[in-house]
Amino acid sequence: MHALRSRLHSRAGFTLAEVAVTIVIVGVSLTLVLQALNGAKFASAHTRNLKLARDLGLLTLGEIEAGLYQEDLRDHFFGTYAEQDHEEFGFEIVLGDEVFEEMEEGEYEYSAFYSRFKDSDRYDDDDDEGEVEEDFEKVRIRVTYPKIGKYGNSLILEQWMPWDQVYGADEEDGTPDVEAGNG
């Protein structure tokens, strides 16, 4: 009976191998949880920046539509959102068929498509001598923000706006005289 009792006492605890395997499992699990938490933190920060970039971009498009940038706009316009307390956010505005800066440097992945539009000989029309007056202008804005991890750092918004709201009314436009003559 004494031999049976000593045998039970020696098997009552965990072996060193069992403890080591348990520590390895807990360590791997903890590492995976911390990686997932870190990834979620990066995704959350990127989502916040993307939402804020969208809001700031829509604000700028609204300001363009209200005519606040009429004197400054030509083909490209750059700025920051320091006035809105977001110094790390910047924007670039392009009008019409113009492209953003790095698109011109060949970094744009659809450059073969863009090069067809750059070929002026392909779209020259001998019958159309004068410029075509357009009622609307395509306004695109790229809002850039700090890069976080593997995520991108820019958002591009596009909106069609009436020509007069983007550039202002033409001074040589005869519209006010015509209205005065009808009244």
Coordinates of N, CA and C in Angstrom, one line a residue:
M1 N 0.8 -1.2 0.0 CA 0.0 0.0 0.0 C 0.9 1.3 0.0
H2 N 2.0 1.2 0.7 CA 2.9 2.3 0.7 C 3.5 2.6 -0.7
A3 N 3.7 1.6 -1.5 CA 4.3 1.8 -2.8 C 3.2 2.4 -3.7
L4 N 2.0 2.1 -3.5 CA 0.9 2.7 -4.3 C 0.7 4.1 -4.0
R5 N 0.9 4.5 -2.7 CA 0.7 5.8 -2.3 C 1.9 6.7 -2.8
S6 N 3.1 6.2 -2.8 CA 4.2 7.0 -3.3 C 4.1 7.2 -4.9
R7 N 3.5 6.2 -5.5 CA 3.4 6.3 -7.0 C 2.3 7.4 -7.3
L8 N 1.3 7.5 -6.5 CA 0.2 8.6 -6.7 C 0.8 9.9 -6.5
H9 N 1.6 10.1 -5.5 CA 2.2 11.4 -5.2 C 3.2 11.8 -6.3
S10 N 3.9 10.9 -6.9 CA 4.9 11.4 -7.9 C 4.1 11.7 -9.2
R11 N 2.9 11.3 -9.5 CA 2.2 11.6 -10.7 C 1.2 12.7 -10.4
A12 N 1.1 13.3 -9.3 CA 0.1 14.3 -9.0 C 0.4 15.7 -9.7
G13 N 1.7 16.1 -10.0 CA 2.0 17.4 -10.6 C 2.2 17.3 -12.1
F14 N 2.4 18.5 -12.7 CA 2.7 18.6 -14.2 C 4.2 18.3 -14.4
T15 N 4.4 17.8 -15.6 CA 5.8 17.6 -16.0 C 6.3 18.9 -16.6
L16 N 7.6 19.0 -16.7 CA 8.3 20.2 -17.2 C 7.9 20.4 -18.7
A17 N 7.7 19.3 -19.4 CA 7.3 19.4 -20.9 C 5.9 19.9 -21.0
E18 N 5.0 19.5 -20.1 CA 3.6 20.0 -20.2 C 3.6 21.5 -19.9
V19 N 4.3 22.0 -19.0 CA 4.4 23.4 -18.6 C 5.0 24.2 -19.8
A20 N 6.0 23.7 -20.4 CA 6.7 24.4 -21.5 C 5.7 24.5 -22.7
V21 N 5.0 23.4 -23.0 CA 4.0 23.4 -24.1 C 2.9 24.5 -23.8
T22 N 2.4 24.5 -22.6 CA 1.4 25.5 -22.2 C 1.9 26.9 -22.4
I23 N 3.1 27.2 -22.0 CA 3.7 28.5 -22.1 C 3.8 28.9 -23.6
V24 N 4.2 28.0 -24.4 CA 4.4 28.2 -25.9 C 3.0 28.6 -26.5
I25 N 2.0 27.8 -26.1 CA 0.6 28.0 -26.6 C 0.1 29.4 -26.2
V26 N 0.3 29.7 -24.9 CA -0.2 31.0 -24.5 C 0.6 32.2 -25.1
G27 N 1.9 32.0 -25.3 CA 2.8 33.0 -25.9 C 2.4 33.2 -27.4
V28 N 2.1 32.2 -28.1 CA 1.7 32.3 -29.5 C 0.3 33.0 -29.6
S29 N -0.6 32.6 -28.7 CA -1.9 33.2 -28.7 C -1.8 34.7 -28.4
L30 N -1.0 35.0 -27.4 CA -0.9 36.4 -27.1 C -0.2 37.2 -28.2
T31 N 0.7 36.7 -28.9 CA 1.3 37.3 -30.0 C 0.3 37.6 -31.1
L32 N -0.5 36.6 -31.5 CA -1.5 36.7 -32.5 C -2.6 37.8 -32.1
V33 N -3.0 37.8 -30.8 CA -3.9 38.8 -30.4 C -3.4 40.2 -30.5
L34 N -2.1 40.4 -30.1 CA -1.5 41.7 -30.2 C -1.3 42.1 -31.6
Q35 N -1.0 41.2 -32.6 CA -0.9 41.6 -34.0 C -2.3 42.0 -34.5
A36 N -3.3 41.3 -34.1 CA -4.7 41.6 -34.6 C -5.1 43.0 -34.0
L37 N -4.7 43.2 -32.8 CA -5.1 44.5 -32.2 C -4.3 45.7 -32.8
N38 N -3.1 45.5 -33.2 CA -2.3 46.5 -33.9 C -2.8 46.7 -35.3
G39 N -3.2 45.7 -36.0 CA -3.8 45.8 -37.3 C -5.1 46.5 -37.2
A40 N -5.9 46.2 -36.2 CA -7.2 46.9 -36.1 C -7.0 48.4 -35.8
K41 N -5.9 48.7 -35.0 CA -5.6 50.1 -34.7 C -5.2 50.9 -36.0
F42 N -4.4 50.2 -36.8 CA -4.0 50.9 -38.1 C -5.2 51.0 -39.0
A43 N -6.0 50.0 -39.1 CA -7.2 50.1 -39.9 C -8.2 51.2 -39.4
S44 N -8.3 51.3 -38.1 CA -9.1 52.4 -37.6 C -8.6 53.8 -37.9
A45 N -7.3 53.9 -37.7 CA -6.7 55.3 -38.0 C -6.8 55.6 -39.5
H46 N -6.6 54.6 -40.4 CA -6.8 54.8 -41.8 C -8.2 55.2 -42.1
T47 N -9.2 54.5 -41.5 CA -10.6 54.8 -41.8 C -10.9 56.2 -41.3
R48 N -10.4 56.6 -40.2 CA -10.6 58.0 -39.7 C -10.0 59.0 -40.7
N49 N -8.8 58.8 -41.1 CA -8.2 59.7 -42.1 C -9.0 59.7 -43.4
L50 N -9.4 58.6 -43.8 CA -10.2 58.5 -45.1 C -11.5 59.3 -45.0
K51 N -12.2 59.1 -43.9 CA -13.4 59.8 -43.6 C -13.2 61.3 -43.5
L52 N -12.2 61.7 -42.8 CA -11.8 63.1 -42.7 C -11.4 63.7 -44.0
A53 N -10.6 62.9 -44.8 CA -10.2 63.4 -46.2 C -11.5 63.6 -47.0
R54 N -12.4 62.7 -47.0 CA -13.7 62.8 -47.7 C -14.4 64.1 -47.3
D55 N -14.6 64.3 -46.0 CA -15.3 65.5 -45.5 C -14.5 66.8 -46.0
L56 N -13.2 66.8 -45.8 CA -12.5 68.0 -46.2 C -12.5 68.2 -47.8
G57 N -12.5 67.1 -48.5 CA -12.6 67.2 -50.0 C -13.9 67.8 -50.4
L58 N -15.0 67.3 -49.8 CA -16.3 67.8 -50.1 C -16.5 69.2 -49.7
L59 N -15.8 69.6 -48.6 CA -15.8 71.0 -48.2 C -15.2 71.9 -49.2
T60 N -14.0 71.4 -49.7 CA -13.3 72.2 -50.8 C -14.1 72.3 -52.1
L61 N -14.7 71.1 -52.5 CA -15.6 71.2 -53.7 C -16.8 72.1 -53.5
G62 N -17.3 72.2 -52.3 CA -18.4 73.1 -52.0 C -17.9 74.6 -52.1
E63 N -16.7 74.8 -51.6 CA -16.1 76.2 -51.7 C -15.8 76.5 -53.2
I64 N -15.4 75.6 -54.0 CA -15.2 75.9 -55.4 C -16.5 76.2 -56.1
E65 N -17.5 75.4 -55.7 CA -18.9 75.6 -56.3 C -19.5 76.9 -55.9
A66 N -19.1 77.4 -54.7 CA -19.6 78.7 -54.2 C -18.8 79.8 -54.8
G67 N -17.7 79.5 -55.6 CA -16.9 80.6 -56.2 C -15.8 81.2 -55.4
L68 N -15.4 80.5 -54.3 CA -14.4 81.1 -53.5 C -13.0 81.0 -54.1
Y69 N -12.8 80.1 -55.1 CA -11.5 79.9 -55.7 C -11.4 80.4 -57.1
Q70 N -12.3 81.2 -57.6 CA -12.4 81.6 -59.0 C -11.1 82.3 -59.4
E71 N -10.6 83.2 -58.6 CA -9.4 83.9 -59.0 C -8.1 83.1 -59.0
D72 N -8.1 82.0 -58.2 CA -6.9 81.2 -58.1 C -6.9 80.0 -59.0
L73 N -8.0 79.5 -59.5 CA -8.1 78.3 -60.3 C -7.6 78.5 -61.7
R74 N -6.8 77.7 -62.2 CA -6.4 77.6 -63.6 C -6.5 76.2 -64.0
D75 N -5.4 75.5 -64.0 CA -5.4 74.0 -64.3 C -5.1 73.2 -63.1
H76 N -4.1 73.7 -62.3 CA -3.8 73.0 -61.0 C -3.8 74.0 -59.9
F77 N -4.2 73.5 -58.7 CA -4.2 74.4 -57.5 C -3.9 73.5 -56.3
F78 N -2.9 73.9 -55.5 CA -2.5 73.2 -54.3 C -2.9 73.9 -53.1
G79 N -3.1 73.2 -52.0 CA -3.4 73.9 -50.7 C -3.3 72.9 -49.6
T80 N -3.5 73.4 -48.3 CA -3.5 72.6 -47.2 C -4.8 72.9 -46.4
Y81 N -5.0 72.1 -45.4 CA -6.2 72.3 -44.5 C -5.8 72.8 -43.1
A82 N -4.7 73.7 -43.1 CA -4.2 74.2 -41.9 C -5.3 75.1 -41.2
E83 N -6.1 75.8 -42.0 CA -7.1 76.6 -41.4 C -8.2 75.8 -40.7
Q84 N -8.4 74.6 -41.1 CA -9.4 73.7 -40.4 C -8.7 72.8 -39.4
D85 N -7.5 73.2 -38.9 CA -6.7 72.5 -37.9 C -6.3 71.1 -38.3
H86 N -6.1 70.9 -39.6 CA -5.6 69.6 -40.1 C -4.4 69.9 -41.0
E87 N -3.3 70.2 -40.4 CA -2.1 70.6 -41.1 C -1.5 69.5 -41.9
E88 N -1.7 68.2 -41.5 CA -1.2 67.1 -42.1 C -1.9 66.7 -43.4
F89 N -3.1 67.3 -43.6 CA -3.9 67.0 -44.8 C -3.7 68.1 -45.9
G90 N -3.5 67.7 -47.1 CA -3.3 68.7 -48.2 C -4.2 68.3 -49.4
F91 N -4.3 69.2 -50.3 CA -5.1 68.9 -51.5 C -4.5 69.4 -52.8
E92 N -4.9 68.8 -53.9 CA -4.5 69.3 -55.2 C -5.8 69.2 -56.0
I93 N -6.1 70.3 -56.7 CA -7.3 70.4 -57.6 C -6.8 70.5 -59.0
V94 N -7.5 69.7 -59.9 CA -7.2 69.7 -61.3 C -8.6 69.9 -62.0
L95 N -8.5 70.6 -63.1 CA -9.8 71.0 -63.8 C -9.7 70.3 -65.2
G96 N -10.9 69.9 -65.7 CA -11.0 69.4 -67.0 C -10.3 68.0 -67.2
D97 N -9.5 67.9 -68.3 CA -8.8 66.7 -68.6 C -7.4 66.7 -68.0
E98 N -7.0 67.7 -67.2 CA -5.7 67.7 -66.6 C -5.6 66.5 -65.7
V99 N -4.3 66.2 -65.4 CA -4.1 65.0 -64.5 C -3.3 65.5 -63.3
F100 N -3.3 64.7 -62.2 CA -2.6 65.0 -61.0 C -1.1 64.9 -61.3
E101 N -0.2 65.5 -60.5 CA 1.2 65.6 -60.7 C 1.9 64.2 -61.0
E102 N 1.7 63.3 -60.1 CA 2.4 62.0 -60.4 C 1.9 61.2 -61.5
M103 N 0.7 61.5 -61.9 CA 0.1 60.9 -63.1 C 0.9 61.3 -64.4
E104 N 1.4 62.5 -64.4 CA 2.2 63.0 -65.5 C 3.6 62.4 -65.5
E105 N 4.1 62.0 -64.3 CA 5.4 61.4 -64.2 C 5.4 59.9 -64.6
G106 N 4.3 59.4 -64.9 CA 4.2 58.0 -65.3 C 4.0 57.0 -64.2
E107 N 3.6 57.5 -63.0 CA 3.3 56.6 -61.9 C 1.9 56.1 -61.9
Y108 N 1.1 56.8 -62.7 CA -0.3 56.4 -62.8 C -0.5 55.1 -63.6
E109 N -1.2 54.1 -63.0 CA -1.2 52.8 -63.6 C -1.9 52.7 -64.9
Y110 N -2.7 53.7 -65.3 CA -3.4 53.7 -66.5 C -2.8 54.7 -67.5
S111 N -1.5 54.8 -67.5 CA -0.8 55.8 -68.3 C -1.0 55.5 -69.8
A112 N -1.2 54.3 -70.2 CA -1.4 54.0 -71.7 C -2.8 54.6 -72.1
F113 N -3.7 54.5 -71.2 CA -5.0 55.1 -71.5 C -4.9 56.6 -71.6
Y114 N -4.2 57.2 -70.6 CA -4.0 58.6 -70.6 C -3.2 59.1 -71.8
S115 N -2.3 58.4 -72.3 CA -1.4 58.8 -73.4 C -2.3 59.0 -74.7
R116 N -3.4 58.2 -74.8 CA -4.2 58.4 -76.0 C -4.9 59.8 -76.0
F117 N -5.2 60.3 -74.8 CA -5.8 61.6 -74.7 C -4.8 62.7 -74.9
K118 N -3.5 62.5 -74.7 CA -2.5 63.4 -74.8 C -2.1 63.6 -76.3
D119 N -2.4 62.7 -77.1 CA -2.0 62.7 -78.5 C -3.0 63.7 -79.2
S120 N -2.5 64.9 -79.4 CA -3.4 65.9 -80.0 C -3.8 65.7 -81.4
D121 N -2.9 65.0 -82.2 CA -3.2 64.7 -83.6 C -4.4 63.8 -83.7
R122 N -4.6 62.9 -82.8 CA -5.7 62.0 -82.9 C -7.1 62.7 -82.8
Y123 N -7.1 63.8 -82.0 CA -8.4 64.4 -81.7 C -8.6 65.8 -82.4
D124 N -7.6 66.1 -83.3 CA -7.8 67.4 -84.1 C -8.9 67.2 -85.1
D125 N -9.8 68.2 -85.1 CA -10.9 68.2 -86.1 C -10.7 69.4 -87.0
D126 N -10.6 69.3 -88.3 CA -10.4 70.4 -89.2 C -11.6 71.2 -89.3
D127 N -12.8 70.6 -89.1 CA -14.1 71.3 -89.3 C -14.4 72.3 -88.2
D128 N -13.8 72.0 -87.0 CA -14.1 72.8 -85.8 C -13.0 73.8 -85.6
E129 N -13.1 75.0 -86.1 CA -12.1 76.0 -86.0 C -12.1 76.7 -84.7
G130 N -13.3 77.0 -84.1 CA -13.4 77.7 -82.9 C -13.4 76.8 -81.7
E131 N -13.3 77.4 -80.5 CA -13.4 76.6 -79.3 C -14.8 76.3 -79.0
V132 N -15.0 75.2 -78.4 CA -16.4 74.8 -78.0 C -16.6 75.3 -76.6
E133 N -17.7 76.0 -76.4 CA -18.0 76.5 -75.1 C -18.7 75.4 -74.3
E134 N -18.2 75.1 -73.2 CA -18.8 74.0 -72.4 C -19.6 74.6 -71.3
D135 N -20.7 74.0 -70.9 CA -21.6 74.5 -69.8 C -21.1 74.0 -68.5
F136 N -20.3 72.8 -68.5 CA -19.9 72.3 -67.2 C -18.4 72.0 -67.3
E137 N -17.8 72.0 -66.1 CA -16.3 71.7 -66.0 C -16.2 70.5 -65.0
K138 N -15.3 69.6 -65.3 CA -15.0 68.5 -64.4 C -13.9 69.0 -63.4
V139 N -14.2 68.9 -62.2 CA -13.3 69.3 -61.1 C -13.0 68.1 -60.3
R140 N -11.7 67.8 -60.2 CA -11.2 66.7 -59.4 C -10.3 67.2 -58.3
I141 N -10.4 66.6 -57.1 CA -9.6 67.0 -56.0 C -9.0 65.7 -55.4
R142 N -7.7 65.8 -55.1 CA -7.0 64.7 -54.4 C -6.6 65.2 -53.1
V143 N -7.1 64.6 -52.0 CA -6.8 64.9 -50.7 C -5.7 63.9 -50.2
T144 N -4.6 64.4 -49.7 CA -3.6 63.5 -49.2 C -3.5 63.7 -47.7
Y145 N -3.1 62.6 -47.1 CA -3.0 62.5 -45.6 C -1.9 61.6 -45.2
P146 N -1.5 61.6 -44.0 CA -0.3 60.7 -43.6 C -0.5 59.2 -43.9
K147 N 0.5 58.6 -44.4 CA 0.4 57.2 -44.7 C 0.5 56.4 -43.4
I148 N -0.4 55.4 -43.3 CA -0.4 54.6 -42.1 C -0.2 53.1 -42.5
G149 N 0.9 52.5 -42.2 CA 1.1 51.1 -42.5 C 1.0 50.8 -44.0
K150 N 0.3 49.8 -44.3 CA 0.2 49.4 -45.8 C -0.9 50.1 -46.5
Y151 N -1.6 50.9 -45.9 CA -2.8 51.6 -46.5 C -2.3 52.8 -47.3
G152 N -3.2 53.2 -48.3 CA -2.9 54.3 -49.1 C -3.1 55.6 -48.3
N153 N -2.7 56.7 -49.0 CA -2.7 58.0 -48.3 C -3.3 59.1 -49.1
S154 N -4.2 58.7 -50.0 CA -4.9 59.8 -50.8 C -6.3 59.3 -51.2
L155 N -7.2 60.3 -51.4 CA -8.5 60.1 -51.8 C -8.8 61.1 -53.0
I156 N -9.4 60.6 -54.1 CA -9.7 61.4 -55.2 C -11.2 61.5 -55.3
L157 N -11.7 62.7 -55.4 CA -13.2 63.0 -55.6 C -13.3 63.8 -56.9
E158 N -14.4 63.5 -57.6 CA -14.7 64.2 -58.9 C -16.1 64.7 -58.9
Q159 N -16.3 65.9 -59.4 CA -17.6 66.5 -59.5 C -17.7 67.4 -60.7
W160 N -18.8 67.3 -61.4 CA -19.1 68.2 -62.5 C -19.8 69.5 -62.0
M161 N -19.3 70.7 -62.3 CA -19.8 71.9 -61.9 C -20.1 72.8 -63.0
P162 N -21.1 73.7 -62.9 CA -21.3 74.7 -63.9 C -20.1 75.6 -64.2
W163 N -19.8 75.9 -65.4 CA -18.6 76.6 -65.8 C -18.5 77.9 -65.1
D164 N -19.6 78.7 -65.0 CA -19.6 80.0 -64.3 C -19.2 79.9 -62.8
Q165 N -19.6 78.8 -62.2 CA -19.3 78.7 -60.8 C -17.8 78.4 -60.5
V166 N -17.2 77.7 -61.5 CA -15.8 77.4 -61.4 C -14.9 78.6 -61.7
Y167 N -15.2 79.2 -62.9 CA -14.3 80.3 -63.4 C -14.9 81.7 -63.2
G168 N -16.2 81.8 -62.9 CA -16.8 83.1 -62.9 C -17.4 83.4 -64.2
A169 N -18.3 84.4 -64.3 CA -18.9 84.8 -65.5 C -17.9 85.5 -66.4
D170 N -17.9 85.3 -67.7 CA -17.0 85.9 -68.6 C -17.4 87.4 -68.7
E171 N -16.3 88.3 -68.7 CA -16.6 89.7 -68.8 C -17.1 90.1 -70.2
E172 N -16.7 89.4 -71.2 CA -17.1 89.7 -72.5 C -18.4 89.0 -72.9
D173 N -19.0 88.3 -71.9 CA -20.3 87.6 -72.2 C -21.4 88.6 -72.3
G174 N -22.2 88.5 -73.3 CA -23.3 89.5 -73.5 C -24.6 89.2 -72.8
T175 N -24.6 88.3 -71.9 CA -25.9 87.9 -71.2 C -26.5 89.0 -70.5
P176 N -25.9 89.9 -69.7 CA -26.6 90.9 -69.0 C -27.2 91.9 -70.0
D177 N -26.5 92.2 -71.1 CA -27.1 93.2 -72.1 C -28.4 92.6 -72.7
V178 N -28.4 91.3 -73.0 CA -29.6 90.7 -73.6 C -30.8 90.8 -72.6
E179 N -30.5 90.5 -71.3 CA -31.6 90.6 -70.4 C -32.1 92.0 -70.2
A180 N -31.2 93.0 -70.3 CA -31.6 94.4 -70.1 C -32.4 94.8 -71.3
G181 N -32.1 94.3 -72.5 CA -32.9 94.7 -73.7 C -34.3 94.1 -73.7
N182 N -34.5 92.9 -73.1 CA -35.8 92.3 -73.0 C -36.7 92.9 -72.0
G183 N -36.2 93.6 -71.0 CA -37.0 94.1 -69.9 C -37.5 95.4 -70.2

